[in-house]
Short mmCIF file of C-alpha atoms in Angstrom, two decimals:
data_model
loop_
_atom_site.label_atom_id
_atom_site.label_comp_id
_atom_site.label_asym_id
_atom_site.label_seq_id
_atom_site.Cartn_x
_atom_site.Cartn_y
_atom_site.Cartn_z
CA MET A 5 106.08 155.86 139.50
CA GLN A 6 107.73 159.02 138.20
CA ASN A 7 107.12 162.36 139.87
CA GLY A 8 104.62 164.74 138.29
CA HIS A 9 107.26 166.83 136.52
CA GLU A 10 108.86 163.86 134.79
CA TRP A 11 105.71 161.84 134.22
CA ARG A 12 105.37 159.74 131.12
CA PRO A 13 103.48 156.50 130.34
CA LEU A 14 104.84 153.28 131.80
CA GLU A 15 106.27 151.10 129.03
CA ILE A 16 105.78 147.33 129.37
CA GLY A 17 107.64 144.85 127.17
CA PRO A 18 107.79 141.04 127.12
CA ALA A 19 110.97 140.92 129.24
CA ASP A 20 109.39 143.18 131.88
CA VAL A 21 106.61 140.68 132.54
CA ARG A 22 108.39 137.44 131.54
CA ALA A 23 106.01 136.85 128.67
CA GLU A 24 106.42 135.57 125.14
CA ALA A 25 106.88 138.32 122.53
CA SER A 26 103.56 137.62 120.84
CA ALA A 27 99.91 138.58 120.98
CA GLU A 28 99.27 135.37 122.90
CA GLY A 29 102.01 136.30 125.37
CA LEU A 30 100.45 139.70 126.00
CA SER A 31 96.98 138.20 126.32
CA GLY A 32 98.30 135.67 128.83
CA TYR A 33 99.98 138.38 130.89
CA LEU A 34 96.79 140.45 130.96
CA LYS A 35 94.75 137.45 132.13
CA SER A 36 97.13 136.59 134.94
CA SER A 37 98.47 140.03 135.91
CA VAL A 38 97.81 142.00 139.06
CA ASP A 39 94.80 144.30 138.96
CA LEU A 40 95.31 146.30 135.79
CA GLY A 41 92.87 148.94 137.00
CA ASP A 42 95.06 149.75 140.00
CA LEU A 43 98.16 149.90 137.81
CA LEU A 44 96.46 152.20 135.32
CA VAL A 45 95.30 154.63 138.01
CA LYS A 46 98.81 154.66 139.48
CA GLU A 47 100.66 155.15 136.18
CA LYS A 48 97.87 156.98 134.25
CA ALA A 49 98.93 155.47 130.91
CA LEU A 50 100.50 152.15 129.87
CA VAL A 51 102.33 151.38 126.61
CA PHE A 52 102.62 147.72 125.58
CA ARG A 53 105.54 147.43 123.17
CA GLY A 54 107.42 144.57 121.52
CA PHE A 55 104.68 141.94 121.59
CA GLY A 56 104.27 141.82 117.81
CA VAL A 57 100.52 142.35 117.90
CA GLU A 58 98.83 142.57 114.51
CA GLU A 59 95.39 143.87 113.67
CA ASP A 60 93.93 140.38 113.11
CA SER A 61 95.15 139.24 116.56
CA LEU A 62 93.84 142.29 118.40
CA GLY A 63 90.42 140.99 119.46
CA PRO A 64 91.33 138.93 122.57
CA ILE A 65 93.62 141.71 123.82
CA ILE A 66 90.92 144.36 123.51
CA ASP A 67 88.53 142.04 125.31
CA GLU A 68 90.97 141.83 128.25
CA LEU A 69 91.76 145.55 128.37
CA LEU A 70 88.26 146.86 127.62
CA PRO A 71 85.70 144.27 128.74
CA ASN A 72 82.78 146.69 128.22
CA ARG A 73 83.53 148.47 124.95
CA ALA A 74 81.41 151.51 124.19
CA ALA A 75 80.33 152.97 120.85
CA TYR A 76 81.56 156.40 119.75
CA VAL A 77 78.08 157.90 120.01
CA HIS A 78 77.90 161.73 120.14
CA GLY A 79 81.52 161.96 119.02
CA ASN A 80 82.51 164.91 116.85
CA SER A 81 85.74 163.58 115.32
CA PRO A 82 85.67 162.04 111.80
CA ARG A 83 86.18 158.28 112.22
CA THR A 84 85.39 154.98 110.51
CA LYS A 85 84.04 151.99 112.41
CA VAL A 86 86.24 148.98 111.62
CA GLY A 87 85.01 146.39 114.13
CA GLN A 88 82.86 145.86 117.20
CA ASN A 89 83.12 149.36 118.70
CA VAL A 90 86.62 149.74 117.24
CA TYR A 91 87.32 152.84 115.15
CA THR A 92 90.05 154.64 113.28
CA SER A 93 91.50 157.07 115.80
CA THR A 94 90.79 160.07 113.56
CA GLU A 95 90.63 161.01 109.91
CA TYR A 96 91.64 164.61 110.48
CA PRO A 97 94.14 165.69 107.75
CA ALA A 98 97.71 164.53 108.37
CA GLU A 99 99.28 167.98 108.17
CA PHE A 100 97.42 169.29 111.24
CA VAL A 101 98.15 168.85 114.94
CA ILE A 102 95.20 167.76 117.08
CA SER A 103 95.36 169.54 120.42
CA MET A 104 95.07 167.88 123.81
CA HIS A 105 91.67 166.68 125.00
CA ASN A 106 89.91 164.02 127.06
CA GLU A 107 87.67 161.85 124.90
CA LEU A 108 84.01 162.95 124.93
CA SER A 109 84.55 165.38 127.80
CA TYR A 110 81.75 167.47 126.25
CA ALA A 111 79.29 164.57 126.53
CA HIS A 112 77.14 163.57 129.49
CA ARG A 113 78.96 160.24 129.69
CA TRP A 114 82.60 159.76 128.82
CA PRO A 115 84.82 156.67 128.63
CA THR A 116 87.05 155.92 131.59
CA ARG A 117 89.61 154.09 129.44
CA LEU A 118 90.92 154.49 125.90
CA LEU A 119 92.99 151.94 124.03
CA PHE A 120 95.09 152.87 121.00
CA PHE A 121 96.65 150.31 118.65
CA CYS A 122 99.19 151.10 115.95
CA ALA A 123 98.62 148.88 112.91
CA VAL A 124 100.78 151.00 110.57
CA ALA A 125 103.35 153.49 111.86
CA PRO A 126 103.74 156.77 109.93
CA ALA A 127 106.87 157.57 107.95
CA THR A 128 107.55 160.65 110.09
CA GLY A 129 105.77 162.29 113.02
CA GLY A 130 102.33 161.09 114.03
CA ALA A 131 103.06 160.65 117.72
CA THR A 132 100.20 160.65 120.21
CA PRO A 133 101.04 163.30 122.81
CA VAL A 134 99.62 162.67 126.27
CA VAL A 135 99.29 165.15 129.12
CA ASP A 136 98.79 164.77 132.85
CA GLY A 137 95.48 166.57 133.48
CA VAL A 138 96.63 167.84 136.89
CA LYS A 139 99.71 169.41 135.31
CA TRP A 140 97.60 170.91 132.50
CA LEU A 141 95.20 172.53 134.98
CA ALA A 142 98.08 173.88 137.06
CA SER A 143 99.74 175.39 133.98
CA LEU A 144 96.81 177.76 133.34
CA ASP A 145 96.71 181.31 134.68
CA ASP A 146 94.49 181.89 137.71
CA GLU A 147 92.38 184.28 135.63
CA VAL A 148 91.60 181.54 133.11
CA ARG A 149 90.81 178.86 135.70
CA GLU A 150 88.49 181.25 137.54
CA ALA A 151 86.70 182.30 134.35
CA PHE A 152 85.93 178.66 133.52
CA ALA A 153 84.77 177.76 137.04
CA GLY A 154 81.09 177.99 136.08
CA GLY A 155 81.46 175.50 133.24
CA VAL A 156 80.95 175.73 129.49
CA ARG A 157 78.12 175.48 126.97
CA TYR A 158 78.58 173.50 123.77
CA THR A 159 76.38 173.91 120.69
CA GLN A 160 76.35 171.53 117.71
CA ASN A 161 74.64 172.04 114.37
CA LEU A 162 74.33 168.61 112.78
CA HIS A 163 73.08 168.40 109.21
CA GLY A 164 70.76 165.69 107.93
CA GLY A 165 73.01 164.34 105.19
CA ARG A 166 74.49 167.33 103.37
CA GLY A 167 76.41 170.19 104.94
CA LEU A 168 79.44 171.17 106.99
CA GLY A 169 80.74 168.79 109.63
CA LYS A 170 79.11 165.53 110.68
CA SER A 171 75.48 164.59 110.19
CA TRP A 172 73.29 163.66 113.13
CA GLN A 173 73.04 160.17 111.66
CA GLN A 174 76.84 159.77 111.80
CA THR A 175 77.10 161.37 115.21
CA PHE A 176 74.51 159.14 116.89
CA GLU A 177 74.99 156.04 114.69
CA THR A 178 71.29 155.82 113.85
CA GLU A 179 68.70 157.02 111.32
CA ASP A 180 65.97 157.08 113.98
CA ARG A 181 65.01 160.54 115.28
CA GLU A 182 63.24 159.07 118.31
CA GLU A 183 66.39 157.18 119.31
CA VAL A 184 68.37 160.41 119.09
CA GLU A 185 65.79 162.21 121.23
CA ARG A 186 65.92 159.48 123.88
CA PHE A 187 69.71 159.78 123.99
CA LEU A 188 69.57 163.56 124.32
CA THR A 189 66.91 163.40 127.02
CA GLU A 190 69.12 161.10 129.08
CA ALA A 191 72.05 163.43 128.37
CA GLU A 192 70.09 166.39 129.79
CA ALA A 193 70.73 168.27 126.55
CA SER A 194 68.48 170.73 124.73
CA TRP A 195 67.76 170.15 121.06
CA GLU A 196 65.80 171.54 118.15
CA TRP A 197 64.99 170.01 114.78
CA LEU A 198 65.59 172.57 112.06
CA ARG A 199 64.68 172.96 108.42
CA GLY A 200 66.33 170.46 106.07
CA ASP A 201 66.43 167.63 108.64
CA ALA A 202 69.13 169.44 110.64
CA LEU A 203 69.53 169.17 114.40
CA ARG A 204 70.86 171.72 116.90
CA VAL A 205 72.06 170.38 120.26
CA THR A 206 73.05 172.49 123.27
CA HIS A 207 74.44 171.20 126.55
CA GLU A 208 76.21 172.63 129.61
CA ARG A 209 79.16 170.74 131.04
CA GLN A 210 81.91 171.04 133.65
CA SER A 211 85.32 172.56 132.92
CA THR A 212 87.22 170.48 135.48
CA LEU A 213 86.60 167.06 137.00
CA ARG A 214 87.75 165.09 140.03
CA HIS A 215 89.00 161.57 139.42
CA PRO A 216 86.61 159.03 140.98
CA VAL A 217 89.43 157.07 142.63
CA THR A 218 92.23 159.50 143.45
CA GLY A 219 90.11 162.64 143.89
CA VAL A 220 92.62 164.82 142.03
CA GLU A 221 91.18 167.70 139.99
CA VAL A 222 91.99 167.80 136.28
CA TRP A 223 91.24 170.07 133.34
CA PHE A 224 88.33 168.35 131.56
CA ASN A 225 86.66 170.16 128.69
CA GLN A 226 87.14 170.73 124.97
CA SER A 227 86.42 174.43 124.77
CA ASP A 228 89.60 175.12 122.80
CA GLN A 229 88.68 172.56 120.12
CA TRP A 230 85.17 174.01 119.75
CA HIS A 231 86.25 177.66 119.61
CA PRO A 232 86.87 179.21 116.16
CA ALA A 233 89.99 181.00 117.45
CA THR A 234 91.90 177.70 117.54
CA LEU A 235 90.62 176.15 114.33
CA GLY A 236 92.89 177.73 111.73
CA GLU A 237 92.45 180.36 109.05
CA ASP A 238 89.66 178.60 107.13
CA ALA A 239 87.53 178.10 110.23
CA ALA A 240 88.19 181.65 111.41
CA ALA A 241 87.09 182.96 108.00
CA LEU A 242 83.96 180.80 108.16
CA ALA A 243 83.15 182.19 111.61
CA LYS A 244 83.26 185.71 110.16
CA VAL A 245 80.63 185.00 107.50
CA LEU A 246 78.35 182.60 109.37
CA PRO A 247 76.40 183.50 112.51
CA ALA A 248 77.71 181.64 115.57
CA ASP A 249 74.47 179.67 115.84
CA GLU A 250 75.02 178.23 112.35
CA LEU A 251 78.59 176.98 112.76
CA PRO A 252 78.96 173.17 113.01
CA GLN A 253 80.11 173.58 116.61
CA THR A 254 80.64 176.48 119.00
CA VAL A 255 81.31 177.01 122.68
CA SER A 256 80.68 179.71 125.28
CA PHE A 257 80.78 179.93 129.03
CA ALA A 258 77.82 178.15 130.63
CA ASP A 259 75.96 181.43 131.12
CA GLY A 260 76.17 182.12 127.37
CA SER A 261 78.87 184.79 127.56
CA PRO A 262 81.70 184.52 125.02
CA ILE A 263 85.02 182.89 125.86
CA PRO A 264 87.88 185.28 125.00
CA PRO A 265 90.10 183.88 122.21
CA GLU A 266 93.23 184.38 124.29
CA TYR A 267 91.83 182.03 126.97
CA VAL A 268 91.33 179.09 124.61
CA LEU A 269 94.66 179.74 122.90
CA GLN A 270 96.34 179.52 126.31
CA VAL A 271 94.50 176.27 127.08
CA ARG A 272 95.55 174.75 123.75
CA ASP A 273 99.17 175.88 123.83
CA ARG A 274 99.90 175.01 127.45
CA GLY A 275 98.30 171.60 127.09
CA LEU A 276 100.58 170.80 124.17
CA ALA A 277 103.60 172.26 125.99
CA ALA A 278 102.98 170.04 129.03
CA ALA A 279 102.49 166.88 126.95
CA VAL A 280 104.96 164.08 126.18
CA ASP A 281 104.96 162.33 122.80
CA VAL A 282 104.37 158.60 122.45
CA ASP A 283 106.00 157.66 119.14
CA TRP A 284 104.41 154.69 117.43
CA ARG A 285 105.90 151.44 116.21
CA ALA A 286 103.69 148.92 114.45
CA GLY A 287 102.16 146.59 117.02
CA ASP A 288 102.25 149.05 119.93
CA LEU A 289 99.25 149.52 122.21
CA MET A 290 98.59 152.31 124.68
CA LEU A 291 95.94 152.23 127.41
CA ILE A 292 95.11 155.51 129.13
CA ASP A 293 92.91 156.66 131.97
CA ASN A 294 90.69 159.12 130.08
CA VAL A 295 90.14 161.35 133.13
CA LEU A 296 93.72 161.56 134.36
CA VAL A 297 95.26 161.93 130.89
CA GLY A 298 94.47 164.04 127.83
CA HIS A 299 95.72 163.08 124.38
CA GLY A 300 96.18 164.55 120.90
CA ARG A 301 98.00 163.83 117.64
CA GLN A 302 101.09 165.26 116.00
CA ALA A 303 101.20 165.95 112.26
CA PHE A 304 102.70 163.19 110.13
CA THR A 305 103.72 161.98 106.69
CA GLY A 306 103.10 158.63 105.06
CA GLU A 307 100.43 156.14 105.95
CA ARG A 308 99.31 156.02 109.59
CA ARG A 309 96.74 153.56 110.88
CA VAL A 310 95.99 153.85 114.58
CA LEU A 311 92.79 152.29 115.91
CA VAL A 312 90.96 153.26 119.08
CA ALA A 313 88.43 151.63 121.37
CA MET A 314 86.96 152.86 124.63
CA SER A 315 85.07 151.63 127.67
CA SER A 316 83.02 153.09 130.49
#
């Protein structure tokens, strides 16, 4: 185990575990290995490299690593479902960096594990940066940490089929309004059906979280990704012409007061500065503890196909 300053994911290859360099070899190791959950909590992220895994041999490995795969319900990232609760990692344009975040930290229920699989490596760039959530929290100014102590409020405006951002049908993977309402009731969210079959959802969430096993406190919210100050020139221009309550997604402090732009810019920039890049080779897999570790994506060129699955 590396110290906190030098932390990076633990890389595991066939020679490290005396396994055959094949998908079957990796699957066999996972079936017979020591408790993978303990190893993951200790190391925070694991990279399996050199096993020659291909997309059509991925199923048994995912079943070992994520025995209870969850759907990407209430997710705000553009993705395509390619298998049984397996998705493209993101379809955000290649030229943009995706800042650090913990998957679904804005939701009432988030995955504890994420698994990434590289089917096609990009020509250049495209690494998945990962950040130790303890280090990310510690990197923030006291003023910022204290301001976020009361939590944050997220608001989504989801259209009914035509409009900016994702539709509520895509977001909740259903066409049934009653199913959506049941989900939001369980999530302790507020919602309102609007004209044109649109849906507005509001929910208050924590800004930090303690890991259920280790008890360490980590930064755990996506305020920077929901704030127009971090979303580029086009989004900033949109925010100037549209009222805040009509943007696809917005964020404030939990009491409704605005979050200063300089706070979310600090969160974004220091998270990226504290991260380490995991460069992809075709066949690589990475398993992360979604509470202990945030992740993002570097810009890239060429074709990049990275799949993701998650479990509670």
